[in-house]
Structures are given as structure tokens and as C-alpha cells.
Amino acid sequence: MMKAKIEITLKNGVLDPQGKAIEGALSGLGFQEASNVRQGKVIEFEIDAVDEAAARDRAEEMCRKLLANPVMENYSIAISA
Amino acid sequence: MKSAVIVFPASNCDRDAAVALRDATGNQPVMAWHGDRDLPDVDLIVLPGGFSYGDYLRSGAMAARSPMMETVADRAAKGVRVIGICNGFQILTERGLLPGALLRNAGLEFVCGPVAMRVEAAAARFAPSLTAGEYVTFPIAHHDGNYTAEKDVLDRLEAEGRVAFRYVANPNGSANDIAGVVNEAGNVLGLMPHPERAISQVLGGVDGRRFFEGLVGAMAAA
């Protein structure tokens, strides 16, 4: 069994009001050095596949079919043993 | 005139939609469960508002992949009229039956209350009881109504007259003040405001009733 970790982020240029709110809160706490805050999500799961390439192919298909919305999101896939 | 309302887990405007359709068509609509595939022949399908699957992952994402949505997509391709209201609009964009996506409201808050909208060309074609350029008021109630699409998609929607409704005072940051759009063929409409909640003076207005009656009248005449 391998582990898959999918990182989903909003595309550049897509407004991220939650990121903006977090940035405001960080600034309020004195972290003015943080800028351009973007919030994304991570989805992890165990995956049964013959090898890493096969696992990656299936995870890619999952992203295309459900996990990410290409209109507003980018994704990256990491497979580990 | 036969109609159907698709019921998803955590739909909460399905019965309101059913009342609006019953009043406009004179027939009780079919209530179709999202997990089924079979749907009788109907002329009009409504995807109702609500919070299907608790808005998990993305609003409408899981509902858009349900078995009944295969059927809805087939029917839409055959020209059956489909209306997605609020969560129904999100489901239509997630399914790819309408372009764009609905993001978190720019102000981050859930917005709720009656909103005035300008009727655009696509809505007047969809429901000829409405006239392009006039103003109607439907209630809104959503957290993810911030319509967005790539610039070329927005330009195309505008050039092809596919914007249906536009907010007078934008409540959610949506691009070009868009409250609703139609697909290329013009038989699929998605909108964030709720016409089914504006079907009686007791509820605060009848613009929604005019919308449904005009739509049904035009379909009956066709």
C-alpha cells in the first residue's frame, strides 16, 4: 500500500477571500511580513497499486474527475511508499 | 407539461421548487432521488437549492457526479430544459453543463435577503414573461455565489448574450455582476437567486411566479 498526497491550490488570479482574511489576521498579530496568503487543501489517502507510476495515474484521474476543479484550482500529486 | 425536481442529500429548496412548478404547470412534479438513474420523460428539470453533501470538497462537487446527473446531462443534451437554482447552479457548473465556477463570496459572509436584478437577454429568451432591461427581485441565500470564469469565457458569455440576470448591487463579488447564465444551446439555466421563493405576495413578491409561468407558457406554445 502506498500513500498519496494531493495538494490543491487556487489558481493565480482567482480571488481567495479566505487567504485575504488570514493575511489580515496575521498582520493584526504583528506578522506584517506575510503577504499574498493563499489557502488551499490537502487530501491524503492510501492507494493500492502495482507501482508508483500506476498509483500516480489513478490519482491523476481522481483529480480530474472529482478532487480538483480545473476552472479555479491547480493540483499536485505526491506518491510515497 | 411534466417536470421533475432532483433531490440530493441536504437539498433544502426541493419542496419550494415543487410548489412553484406545481403552480406553474398544474401538475405535481416528479421528485427524483439523486442516487437513481431512471427519470420519466419530463419537459423541465429543476436542480434545487440546498447544501448537498454539506458543501464538502466544493459546493456541488459530489452531487454533480451522482448517477441521476448522468441522466440530467443526457436530457440536457437532448434539449430538455434544466434550471439549477443556487446549489443547483453550483452543481451545473461542477458537472460542466454550464461554464465557470462559484467561489466563496468575496465578503466571506453568507448573504441572505431579497436582491434586485436586471433581466438580461438570455433570461428573456428563457422565460418570455420577462423583458430584457426590466428589474426583478428574487431572494438570495448563499455562501458560494461568487461567479468566476476565465476572461475569454466571460467575454464569450457577454458576446453571445448568455448572461441571464445581473445584480444591481453585487452581493458576492461575482464577475460582471453575473447572477445567472445559460448554456450555449440556451436550454440550461443556472442562477444563484431563488425564483421559487418569490411566488406569492405573502413570501415578499411574485417575480418568481412570473418567471415560472412565462417559462411554462412558452414551452407549452412551442
PDB file of C-alpha atoms in Angstrom:
ATOM      1  CA  MET A   1       0.000   0.000   0.000  1.00  0.00           C
ATOM      2  CA  MET A   2       1.343   3.419  -0.974  1.00  0.00           C
ATOM      3  CA  LYS A   3       0.369   6.843   0.248  1.00  0.00           C
ATOM      4  CA  ALA A   4      -0.942   9.604  -1.974  1.00  0.00           C
ATOM      5  CA  LYS A   5      -0.941  13.236  -1.019  1.00  0.00           C
ATOM      6  CA  ILE A   6      -2.846  15.664  -3.217  1.00  0.00           C
ATOM      7  CA  GLU A   7      -2.249  19.365  -2.787  1.00  0.00           C
ATOM      8  CA  ILE A   8      -4.954  21.587  -4.242  1.00  0.00           C
ATOM      9  CA  THR A   9      -4.431  25.328  -4.603  1.00  0.00           C
ATOM     10  CA  LEU A  10      -6.440  28.129  -6.137  1.00  0.00           C
ATOM     11  CA  LYS A  11      -5.084  29.249  -9.485  1.00  0.00           C
ATOM     12  CA  ASN A  12      -3.181  32.500  -9.672  1.00  0.00           C
ATOM     13  CA  GLY A  13      -5.575  35.336 -10.270  1.00  0.00           C
ATOM     14  CA  VAL A  14      -8.522  33.575  -8.634  1.00  0.00           C
ATOM     15  CA  LEU A  15      -9.689  35.705  -5.730  1.00  0.00           C
ATOM     16  CA  ASP A  16      -9.082  33.977  -2.375  1.00  0.00           C
ATOM     17  CA  PRO A  17     -11.122  35.847   0.254  1.00  0.00           C
ATOM     18  CA  GLN A  18     -10.157  33.308   2.931  1.00  0.00           C
ATOM     19  CA  GLY A  19      -6.467  33.857   2.213  1.00  0.00           C
ATOM     20  CA  LYS A  20      -7.058  37.606   2.448  1.00  0.00           C
ATOM     21  CA  ALA A  21      -8.815  37.224   5.813  1.00  0.00           C
ATOM     22  CA  ILE A  22      -5.938  35.079   7.120  1.00  0.00           C
ATOM     23  CA  GLU A  23      -3.459  37.688   5.887  1.00  0.00           C
ATOM     24  CA  GLY A  24      -5.401  40.374   7.760  1.00  0.00           C
ATOM     25  CA  ALA A  25      -5.374  38.291  10.936  1.00  0.00           C
ATOM     26  CA  LEU A  26      -1.636  37.592  10.612  1.00  0.00           C
ATOM     27  CA  SER A  27      -0.984  41.278  10.121  1.00  0.00           C
ATOM     28  CA  GLY A  28      -3.067  42.013  13.240  1.00  0.00           C
ATOM     29  CA  LEU A  29      -0.801  39.651  15.189  1.00  0.00           C
ATOM     30  CA  GLY A  30       2.284  41.536  14.037  1.00  0.00           C
ATOM     31  CA  PHE A  31       3.240  39.314  11.092  1.00  0.00           C
ATOM     32  CA  GLN A  32       3.263  42.107   8.519  1.00  0.00           C
ATOM     33  CA  GLU A  33       5.993  40.283   6.596  1.00  0.00           C
ATOM     34  CA  ALA A  34       3.443  37.722   5.319  1.00  0.00           C
ATOM     35  CA  SER A  35       1.868  38.745   2.039  1.00  0.00           C
ATOM     36  CA  ASN A  36      -0.081  37.125  -0.759  1.00  0.00           C
ATOM     37  CA  VAL A  37      -1.581  34.490   1.581  1.00  0.00           C
ATOM     38  CA  ARG A  38      -3.414  31.729  -0.277  1.00  0.00           C
ATOM     39  CA  GLN A  39      -5.409  28.938   1.324  1.00  0.00           C
ATOM     40  CA  GLY A  40      -5.545  25.510  -0.274  1.00  0.00           C
ATOM     41  CA  LYS A  41      -6.296  21.976   0.818  1.00  0.00           C
ATOM     42  CA  VAL A  42      -4.535  18.655   1.182  1.00  0.00           C
ATOM     43  CA  ILE A  43      -6.197  15.302   0.584  1.00  0.00           C
ATOM     44  CA  GLU A  44      -4.347  12.176   1.704  1.00  0.00           C
ATOM     45  CA  PHE A  45      -5.214   8.553   1.173  1.00  0.00           C
ATOM     46  CA  GLU A  46      -3.730   5.092   0.957  1.00  0.00           C
ATOM     47  CA  ILE A  47      -3.698   3.635  -2.511  1.00  0.00           C
ATOM     48  CA  ASP A  48      -3.347   0.066  -3.686  1.00  0.00           C
ATOM     49  CA  ALA A  49      -1.393  -0.057  -6.951  1.00  0.00           C
ATOM     50  CA  VAL A  50       1.314  -2.218  -8.578  1.00  0.00           C
ATOM     51  CA  ASP A  51       3.873   0.602  -8.631  1.00  0.00           C
ATOM     52  CA  GLU A  52       4.305   4.314  -8.131  1.00  0.00           C
ATOM     53  CA  ALA A  53       3.565   5.181 -11.764  1.00  0.00           C
ATOM     54  CA  ALA A  54       0.283   3.276 -11.639  1.00  0.00           C
ATOM     55  CA  ALA A  55      -0.669   4.958  -8.365  1.00  0.00           C
ATOM     56  CA  ARG A  56       0.121   8.344  -9.860  1.00  0.00           C
ATOM     57  CA  ASP A  57      -2.013   7.633 -12.937  1.00  0.00           C
ATOM     58  CA  ARG A  58      -5.001   6.708 -10.792  1.00  0.00           C
ATOM     59  CA  ALA A  59      -4.552   9.728  -8.518  1.00  0.00           C
ATOM     60  CA  GLU A  60      -4.321  11.945 -11.590  1.00  0.00           C
ATOM     61  CA  GLU A  61      -7.625  10.545 -12.819  1.00  0.00           C
ATOM     62  CA  MET A  62      -9.193  11.140  -9.388  1.00  0.00           C
ATOM     63  CA  CYS A  63      -8.085  14.775  -9.526  1.00  0.00           C
ATOM     64  CA  ARG A  64      -9.518  15.245 -12.994  1.00  0.00           C
ATOM     65  CA  LYS A  65     -12.814  13.544 -12.192  1.00  0.00           C
ATOM     66  CA  LEU A  66     -13.529  14.866  -8.711  1.00  0.00           C
ATOM     67  CA  LEU A  67     -10.849  16.192  -6.411  1.00  0.00           C
ATOM     68  CA  ALA A  68      -9.963  19.424  -8.251  1.00  0.00           C
ATOM     69  CA  ASN A  69     -11.977  21.843 -10.346  1.00  0.00           C
ATOM     70  CA  PRO A  70      -9.789  22.948 -13.268  1.00  0.00           C
ATOM     71  CA  VAL A  71     -11.748  26.207 -13.600  1.00  0.00           C
ATOM     72  CA  MET A  72     -10.330  27.511 -10.345  1.00  0.00           C
ATOM     73  CA  GLU A  73      -7.773  25.055  -8.970  1.00  0.00           C
ATOM     74  CA  ASN A  74      -4.365  23.547  -9.629  1.00  0.00           C
ATOM     75  CA  TYR A  75      -3.217  20.286  -8.063  1.00  0.00           C
ATOM     76  CA  SER A  76      -0.028  18.386  -7.430  1.00  0.00           C
ATOM     77  CA  ILE A  77       0.348  14.713  -6.560  1.00  0.00           C
ATOM     78  CA  ALA A  78       2.962  13.113  -4.318  1.00  0.00           C
ATOM     79  CA  ILE A  79       3.169   9.319  -4.017  1.00  0.00           C
ATOM     80  CA  SER A  80       5.228   7.716  -1.261  1.00  0.00           C
ATOM     81  CA  ALA A  81       5.818   4.182  -0.042  1.00  0.00           C
TER      82      ALA A  81
ATOM     83  CA  MET B   1     -46.270  19.817 -19.080  1.00  0.00           C
ATOM     84  CA  LYS B   2     -44.253  17.415 -16.904  1.00  0.00           C
ATOM     85  CA  SER B   3     -41.483  18.455 -14.616  1.00  0.00           C
ATOM     86  CA  ALA B   4     -39.063  16.932 -12.123  1.00  0.00           C
ATOM     87  CA  VAL B   5     -37.101  18.110  -9.122  1.00  0.00           C
ATOM     88  CA  ILE B   6     -33.863  16.245  -8.382  1.00  0.00           C
ATOM     89  CA  VAL B   7     -33.400  15.646  -4.652  1.00  0.00           C
ATOM     90  CA  PHE B   8     -29.839  15.417  -3.311  1.00  0.00           C
ATOM     91  CA  PRO B   9     -28.793  14.698   0.271  1.00  0.00           C
ATOM     92  CA  ALA B  10     -29.219  18.080   2.034  1.00  0.00           C
ATOM     93  CA  SER B  11     -31.232  19.728  -0.716  1.00  0.00           C
ATOM     94  CA  ASN B  12     -33.470  22.121   1.197  1.00  0.00           C
ATOM     95  CA  CYS B  13     -35.397  24.006  -1.505  1.00  0.00           C
ATOM     96  CA  ASP B  14     -36.726  20.901  -3.260  1.00  0.00           C
ATOM     97  CA  ARG B  15     -40.236  21.269  -1.854  1.00  0.00           C
ATOM     98  CA  ASP B  16     -40.324  25.012  -2.564  1.00  0.00           C
ATOM     99  CA  ALA B  17     -39.340  24.243  -6.152  1.00  0.00           C
ATOM    100  CA  ALA B  18     -42.049  21.565  -6.333  1.00  0.00           C
ATOM    101  CA  VAL B  19     -44.724  24.052  -5.219  1.00  0.00           C
ATOM    102  CA  ALA B  20     -43.560  26.626  -7.774  1.00  0.00           C
ATOM    103  CA  LEU B  21     -43.609  24.014 -10.552  1.00  0.00           C
ATOM    104  CA  ARG B  22     -46.978  22.616  -9.483  1.00  0.00           C
ATOM    105  CA  ASP B  23     -48.494  26.107  -9.505  1.00  0.00           C
ATOM    106  CA  ALA B  24     -46.989  26.999 -12.879  1.00  0.00           C
ATOM    107  CA  THR B  25     -47.636  23.702 -14.684  1.00  0.00           C
ATOM    108  CA  GLY B  26     -50.804  22.479 -12.958  1.00  0.00           C
ATOM    109  CA  ASN B  27     -49.128  19.114 -12.385  1.00  0.00           C
ATOM    110  CA  GLN B  28     -47.276  17.718  -9.407  1.00  0.00           C
ATOM    111  CA  PRO B  29     -43.596  17.353 -10.384  1.00  0.00           C
ATOM    112  CA  VAL B  30     -41.733  14.070 -10.063  1.00  0.00           C
ATOM    113  CA  MET B  31     -39.347  14.099  -7.101  1.00  0.00           C
ATOM    114  CA  ALA B  32     -36.293  12.134  -8.313  1.00  0.00           C
ATOM    115  CA  TRP B  33     -33.610  10.855  -5.936  1.00  0.00           C
ATOM    116  CA  HIS B  34     -30.028  11.634  -6.934  1.00  0.00           C
ATOM    117  CA  GLY B  35     -28.912   8.035  -6.442  1.00  0.00           C
ATOM    118  CA  ASP B  36     -31.335   6.679  -9.055  1.00  0.00           C
ATOM    119  CA  ARG B  37     -30.816   6.805 -12.799  1.00  0.00           C
ATOM    120  CA  ASP B  38     -34.343   6.385 -14.068  1.00  0.00           C
ATOM    121  CA  LEU B  39     -36.330   9.504 -14.754  1.00  0.00           C
ATOM    122  CA  PRO B  40     -39.666   9.580 -16.567  1.00  0.00           C
ATOM    123  CA  ASP B  41     -39.943  11.743 -19.670  1.00  0.00           C
ATOM    124  CA  VAL B  42     -40.232  15.326 -18.442  1.00  0.00           C
ATOM    125  CA  ASP B  43     -40.076  18.704 -20.167  1.00  0.00           C
ATOM    126  CA  LEU B  44     -38.376  20.586 -17.360  1.00  0.00           C
ATOM    127  CA  ILE B  45     -35.885  19.568 -14.659  1.00  0.00           C
ATOM    128  CA  VAL B  46     -35.028  21.659 -11.601  1.00  0.00           C
ATOM    129  CA  LEU B  47     -31.894  21.162  -9.509  1.00  0.00           C
ATOM    130  CA  PRO B  48     -32.913  22.812  -6.252  1.00  0.00           C
ATOM    131  CA  GLY B  49     -31.040  24.871  -3.716  1.00  0.00           C
ATOM    132  CA  GLY B  50     -29.522  23.487  -0.555  1.00  0.00           C
ATOM    133  CA  PHE B  51     -26.195  22.261   0.712  1.00  0.00           C
ATOM    134  CA  SER B  52     -25.784  18.901  -0.993  1.00  0.00           C
ATOM    135  CA  TYR B  53     -23.197  16.747   0.794  1.00  0.00           C
ATOM    136  CA  GLY B  54     -22.700  19.581   3.264  1.00  0.00           C
ATOM    137  CA  ASP B  55     -20.753  21.528   0.591  1.00  0.00           C
ATOM    138  CA  TYR B  56     -17.852  19.145   1.297  1.00  0.00           C
ATOM    139  CA  LEU B  57     -14.872  19.317  -1.090  1.00  0.00           C
ATOM    140  CA  ARG B  58     -16.509  22.097  -3.187  1.00  0.00           C
ATOM    141  CA  SER B  59     -20.126  23.219  -3.305  1.00  0.00           C
ATOM    142  CA  GLY B  60     -21.975  20.893  -5.665  1.00  0.00           C
ATOM    143  CA  ALA B  61     -18.901  18.764  -6.440  1.00  0.00           C
ATOM    144  CA  MET B  62     -20.168  15.426  -5.168  1.00  0.00           C
ATOM    145  CA  ALA B  63     -23.775  15.961  -6.269  1.00  0.00           C
ATOM    146  CA  ALA B  64     -22.549  16.712  -9.806  1.00  0.00           C
ATOM    147  CA  ARG B  65     -21.141  13.155 -10.014  1.00  0.00           C
ATOM    148  CA  SER B  66     -24.289  11.375  -8.815  1.00  0.00           C
ATOM    149  CA  PRO B  67     -25.994   8.752 -11.015  1.00  0.00           C
ATOM    150  CA  MET B  68     -29.048  10.949 -11.668  1.00  0.00           C
ATOM    151  CA  MET B  69     -26.799  13.698 -13.019  1.00  0.00           C
ATOM    152  CA  GLU B  70     -25.795  11.302 -15.847  1.00  0.00           C
ATOM    153  CA  THR B  71     -29.462  11.236 -16.770  1.00  0.00           C
ATOM    154  CA  VAL B  72     -29.830  15.003 -16.385  1.00  0.00           C
ATOM    155  CA  ALA B  73     -26.803  15.567 -18.647  1.00  0.00           C
ATOM    156  CA  ASP B  74     -28.293  13.214 -21.278  1.00  0.00           C
ATOM    157  CA  ARG B  75     -31.631  15.005 -21.160  1.00  0.00           C
ATOM    158  CA  ALA B  76     -29.979  18.426 -21.323  1.00  0.00           C
ATOM    159  CA  ALA B  77     -28.103  17.290 -24.439  1.00  0.00           C
ATOM    160  CA  LYS B  78     -31.474  16.340 -25.960  1.00  0.00           C
ATOM    161  CA  GLY B  79     -32.798  19.841 -25.329  1.00  0.00           C
ATOM    162  CA  VAL B  80     -34.826  19.299 -22.148  1.00  0.00           C
ATOM    163  CA  ARG B  81     -34.924  22.494 -20.110  1.00  0.00           C
ATOM    164  CA  VAL B  82     -32.859  22.390 -16.930  1.00  0.00           C
ATOM    165  CA  ILE B  83     -32.793  25.056 -14.216  1.00  0.00           C
ATOM    166  CA  GLY B  84     -30.207  24.977 -11.438  1.00  0.00           C
ATOM    167  CA  ILE B  85     -31.005  27.266  -8.549  1.00  0.00           C
ATOM    168  CA  CYS B  86     -28.304  28.219  -6.016  1.00  0.00           C
ATOM    169  CA  ASN B  87     -26.738  24.844  -5.100  1.00  0.00           C
ATOM    170  CA  GLY B  88     -28.303  23.630  -8.356  1.00  0.00           C
ATOM    171  CA  PHE B  89     -26.269  26.277 -10.237  1.00  0.00           C
ATOM    172  CA  GLN B  90     -23.124  25.096  -8.436  1.00  0.00           C
ATOM    173  CA  ILE B  91     -23.942  21.502  -9.428  1.00  0.00           C
ATOM    174  CA  LEU B  92     -24.389  22.518 -13.093  1.00  0.00           C
ATOM    175  CA  THR B  93     -21.003  24.268 -13.211  1.00  0.00           C
ATOM    176  CA  GLU B  94     -19.315  21.353 -11.399  1.00  0.00           C
ATOM    177  CA  ARG B  95     -20.885  18.991 -13.929  1.00  0.00           C
ATOM    178  CA  GLY B  96     -19.632  21.154 -16.796  1.00  0.00           C
ATOM    179  CA  LEU B  97     -23.152  21.799 -18.107  1.00  0.00           C
ATOM    180  CA  LEU B  98     -22.508  25.498 -17.539  1.00  0.00           C
ATOM    181  CA  PRO B  99     -19.153  27.298 -17.776  1.00  0.00           C
ATOM    182  CA  GLY B 100     -17.338  28.890 -14.846  1.00  0.00           C
ATOM    183  CA  ALA B 101     -17.406  28.205 -11.122  1.00  0.00           C
ATOM    184  CA  LEU B 102     -18.952  29.647  -7.964  1.00  0.00           C
ATOM    185  CA  LEU B 103     -16.380  30.660  -5.373  1.00  0.00           C
ATOM    186  CA  ARG B 104     -16.682  31.771  -1.766  1.00  0.00           C
ATOM    187  CA  ASN B 105     -18.407  35.178  -1.546  1.00  0.00           C
ATOM    188  CA  ALA B 106     -15.859  37.976  -1.795  1.00  0.00           C
ATOM    189  CA  GLY B 107     -17.038  39.404   1.561  1.00  0.00           C
ATOM    190  CA  LEU B 108     -16.686  35.917   3.128  1.00  0.00           C
ATOM    191  CA  GLU B 109     -20.132  36.200   4.707  1.00  0.00           C
ATOM    192  CA  PHE B 110     -23.243  34.187   3.991  1.00  0.00           C
ATOM    193  CA  VAL B 111     -25.557  36.618   2.186  1.00  0.00           C
ATOM    194  CA  CYS B 112     -29.296  36.409   2.584  1.00  0.00           C
ATOM    195  CA  GLY B 113     -32.204  38.627   1.532  1.00  0.00           C
ATOM    196  CA  PRO B 114     -34.078  39.956  -1.490  1.00  0.00           C
ATOM    197  CA  VAL B 115     -31.900  41.287  -4.329  1.00  0.00           C
ATOM    198  CA  ALA B 116     -32.818  43.323  -7.377  1.00  0.00           C
ATOM    199  CA  MET B 117     -31.504  42.089 -10.700  1.00  0.00           C
ATOM    200  CA  ARG B 118     -31.603  43.314 -14.247  1.00  0.00           C
ATOM    201  CA  VAL B 119     -33.153  40.841 -16.651  1.00  0.00           C
ATOM    202  CA  GLU B 120     -30.693  40.191 -19.464  1.00  0.00           C
ATOM    203  CA  ALA B 121     -31.323  38.818 -22.931  1.00  0.00           C
ATOM    204  CA  ALA B 122     -30.851  35.150 -22.034  1.00  0.00           C
ATOM    205  CA  ALA B 123     -33.470  35.237 -19.261  1.00  0.00           C
ATOM    206  CA  ALA B 124     -35.970  36.977 -21.532  1.00  0.00           C
ATOM    207  CA  ARG B 125     -35.439  34.196 -24.108  1.00  0.00           C
ATOM    208  CA  PHE B 126     -35.763  31.508 -21.424  1.00  0.00           C
ATOM    209  CA  ALA B 127     -38.912  32.971 -19.829  1.00  0.00           C
ATOM    210  CA  PRO B 128     -40.544  35.446 -22.255  1.00  0.00           C
ATOM    211  CA  SER B 129     -42.760  36.832 -19.480  1.00  0.00           C
ATOM    212  CA  LEU B 130     -39.631  38.758 -18.502  1.00  0.00           C
ATOM    213  CA  THR B 131     -38.382  41.636 -20.622  1.00  0.00           C
ATOM    214  CA  ALA B 132     -34.698  42.377 -21.137  1.00  0.00           C
ATOM    215  CA  GLY B 133     -33.790  45.523 -19.239  1.00  0.00           C
ATOM    216  CA  GLU B 134     -36.525  45.272 -16.593  1.00  0.00           C
ATOM    217  CA  TYR B 135     -35.738  44.651 -12.933  1.00  0.00           C
ATOM    218  CA  VAL B 136     -36.932  41.711 -10.851  1.00  0.00           C
ATOM    219  CA  THR B 137     -36.385  40.772  -7.214  1.00  0.00           C
ATOM    220  CA  PHE B 138     -35.653  37.236  -6.028  1.00  0.00           C
ATOM    221  CA  PRO B 139     -34.222  36.259  -2.626  1.00  0.00           C
ATOM    222  CA  ILE B 140     -30.635  35.063  -2.311  1.00  0.00           C
ATOM    223  CA  ALA B 141     -29.202  32.808   0.418  1.00  0.00           C
ATOM    224  CA  HIS B 142     -25.677  31.579  -0.265  1.00  0.00           C
ATOM    225  CA  HIS B 143     -22.067  31.450   0.834  1.00  0.00           C
ATOM    226  CA  ASP B 144     -20.536  30.463  -2.506  1.00  0.00           C
ATOM    227  CA  GLY B 145     -22.114  32.657  -5.152  1.00  0.00           C
ATOM    228  CA  ASN B 146     -19.096  34.498  -6.454  1.00  0.00           C
ATOM    229  CA  TYR B 147     -19.298  33.587 -10.142  1.00  0.00           C
ATOM    230  CA  THR B 148     -15.963  33.365 -11.884  1.00  0.00           C
ATOM    231  CA  ALA B 149     -14.659  32.180 -15.246  1.00  0.00           C
ATOM    232  CA  GLU B 150     -11.589  32.737 -17.407  1.00  0.00           C
ATOM    233  CA  LYS B 151     -11.642  36.116 -19.138  1.00  0.00           C
ATOM    234  CA  ASP B 152     -12.185  34.599 -22.590  1.00  0.00           C
ATOM    235  CA  VAL B 153     -15.150  32.609 -21.238  1.00  0.00           C
ATOM    236  CA  LEU B 154     -16.686  35.754 -19.725  1.00  0.00           C
ATOM    237  CA  ASP B 155     -16.119  37.644 -22.973  1.00  0.00           C
ATOM    238  CA  ARG B 156     -17.825  34.866 -24.877  1.00  0.00           C
ATOM    239  CA  LEU B 157     -20.804  34.781 -22.489  1.00  0.00           C
ATOM    240  CA  GLU B 158     -21.244  38.515 -22.965  1.00  0.00           C
ATOM    241  CA  ALA B 159     -20.766  38.441 -26.745  1.00  0.00           C
ATOM    242  CA  GLU B 160     -23.258  35.599 -27.153  1.00  0.00           C
ATOM    243  CA  GLY B 161     -25.851  37.192 -24.870  1.00  0.00           C
ATOM    244  CA  ARG B 162     -25.721  34.300 -22.411  1.00  0.00           C
ATOM    245  CA  VAL B 163     -25.902  36.297 -19.184  1.00  0.00           C
ATOM    246  CA  ALA B 164     -29.426  35.794 -17.796  1.00  0.00           C
ATOM    247  CA  PHE B 165     -29.539  38.033 -14.730  1.00  0.00           C
ATOM    248  CA  ARG B 166     -27.206  40.711 -13.368  1.00  0.00           C
ATOM    249  CA  TYR B 167     -27.173  42.060  -9.797  1.00  0.00           C
ATOM    250  CA  VAL B 168     -27.956  45.742  -9.353  1.00  0.00           C
ATOM    251  CA  ALA B 169     -25.817  45.826  -6.176  1.00  0.00           C
ATOM    252  CA  ASN B 170     -23.327  42.947  -6.362  1.00  0.00           C
ATOM    253  CA  PRO B 171     -23.675  40.946  -3.089  1.00  0.00           C
ATOM    254  CA  ASN B 172     -20.882  38.393  -3.589  1.00  0.00           C
ATOM    255  CA  GLY B 173     -18.161  39.744  -5.887  1.00  0.00           C
ATOM    256  CA  SER B 174     -19.321  37.820  -8.951  1.00  0.00           C
ATOM    257  CA  ALA B 175     -17.641  38.689 -12.258  1.00  0.00           C
ATOM    258  CA  ASN B 176     -19.561  41.242 -14.347  1.00  0.00           C
ATOM    259  CA  ASP B 177     -22.279  41.242 -11.609  1.00  0.00           C
ATOM    260  CA  ILE B 178     -23.485  37.915 -13.026  1.00  0.00           C
ATOM    261  CA  ALA B 179     -26.334  36.247 -11.113  1.00  0.00           C
ATOM    262  CA  GLY B 180     -27.210  33.674 -13.771  1.00  0.00           C
ATOM    263  CA  VAL B 181     -26.073  32.289 -17.132  1.00  0.00           C
ATOM    264  CA  VAL B 182     -27.330  29.877 -19.788  1.00  0.00           C
ATOM    265  CA  ASN B 183     -25.513  27.204 -21.798  1.00  0.00           C
ATOM    266  CA  GLU B 184     -24.699  27.539 -25.479  1.00  0.00           C
ATOM    267  CA  ALA B 185     -27.971  25.935 -26.623  1.00  0.00           C
ATOM    268  CA  GLY B 186     -29.964  28.119 -24.246  1.00  0.00           C
ATOM    269  CA  ASN B 187     -31.889  25.250 -22.574  1.00  0.00           C
ATOM    270  CA  VAL B 188     -29.850  25.081 -19.346  1.00  0.00           C
ATOM    271  CA  LEU B 189     -30.077  27.994 -16.914  1.00  0.00           C
ATOM    272  CA  GLY B 190     -28.196  28.419 -13.644  1.00  0.00           C
ATOM    273  CA  LEU B 191     -28.820  31.228 -11.187  1.00  0.00           C
ATOM    274  CA  MET B 192     -27.931  31.948  -7.576  1.00  0.00           C
ATOM    275  CA  PRO B 193     -31.158  33.799  -6.576  1.00  0.00           C
ATOM    276  CA  HIS B 194     -34.284  31.790  -5.766  1.00  0.00           C
ATOM    277  CA  PRO B 195     -37.286  32.394  -8.062  1.00  0.00           C
ATOM    278  CA  GLU B 196     -39.171  29.610  -6.231  1.00  0.00           C
ATOM    279  CA  ARG B 197     -39.097  31.764  -3.089  1.00  0.00           C
ATOM    280  CA  ALA B 198     -40.829  34.648  -4.873  1.00  0.00           C
ATOM    281  CA  ILE B 199     -44.130  33.069  -5.913  1.00  0.00           C
ATOM    282  CA  SER B 200     -46.541  34.823  -3.546  1.00  0.00           C
ATOM    283  CA  GLN B 201     -47.009  38.268  -2.034  1.00  0.00           C
ATOM    284  CA  VAL B 202     -47.052  36.536   1.360  1.00  0.00           C
ATOM    285  CA  LEU B 203     -43.462  35.499   0.647  1.00  0.00           C
ATOM    286  CA  GLY B 204     -42.478  39.022  -0.351  1.00  0.00           C
ATOM    287  CA  GLY B 205     -43.029  39.080  -4.108  1.00  0.00           C
ATOM    288  CA  VAL B 206     -44.276  37.347  -7.236  1.00  0.00           C
ATOM    289  CA  ASP B 207     -41.444  37.925  -9.722  1.00  0.00           C
ATOM    290  CA  GLY B 208     -40.516  34.254  -9.415  1.00  0.00           C
ATOM    291  CA  ARG B 209     -44.054  33.221 -10.250  1.00  0.00           C
ATOM    292  CA  ARG B 210     -43.875  35.396 -13.397  1.00  0.00           C
ATOM    293  CA  PHE B 211     -40.623  33.683 -14.304  1.00  0.00           C
ATOM    294  CA  PHE B 212     -42.026  30.139 -13.954  1.00  0.00           C
ATOM    295  CA  GLU B 213     -45.339  30.975 -15.637  1.00  0.00           C
ATOM    296  CA  GLY B 214     -43.622  32.662 -18.565  1.00  0.00           C
ATOM    297  CA  LEU B 215     -41.246  29.730 -18.997  1.00  0.00           C
ATOM    298  CA  VAL B 216     -44.028  27.147 -18.853  1.00  0.00           C
ATOM    299  CA  GLY B 217     -46.255  29.229 -21.167  1.00  0.00           C
ATOM    300  CA  ALA B 218     -43.508  29.494 -23.767  1.00  0.00           C
ATOM    301  CA  MET B 219     -42.770  25.761 -23.557  1.00  0.00           C
ATOM    302  CA  ALA B 220     -46.468  24.901 -23.944  1.00  0.00           C
ATOM    303  CA  ALA B 221     -46.697  27.169 -27.002  1.00  0.00           C
ATOM    304  CA  ALA B 222     -43.569  25.701 -28.620  1.00  0.00           C
TER     305      ALA B 222
END
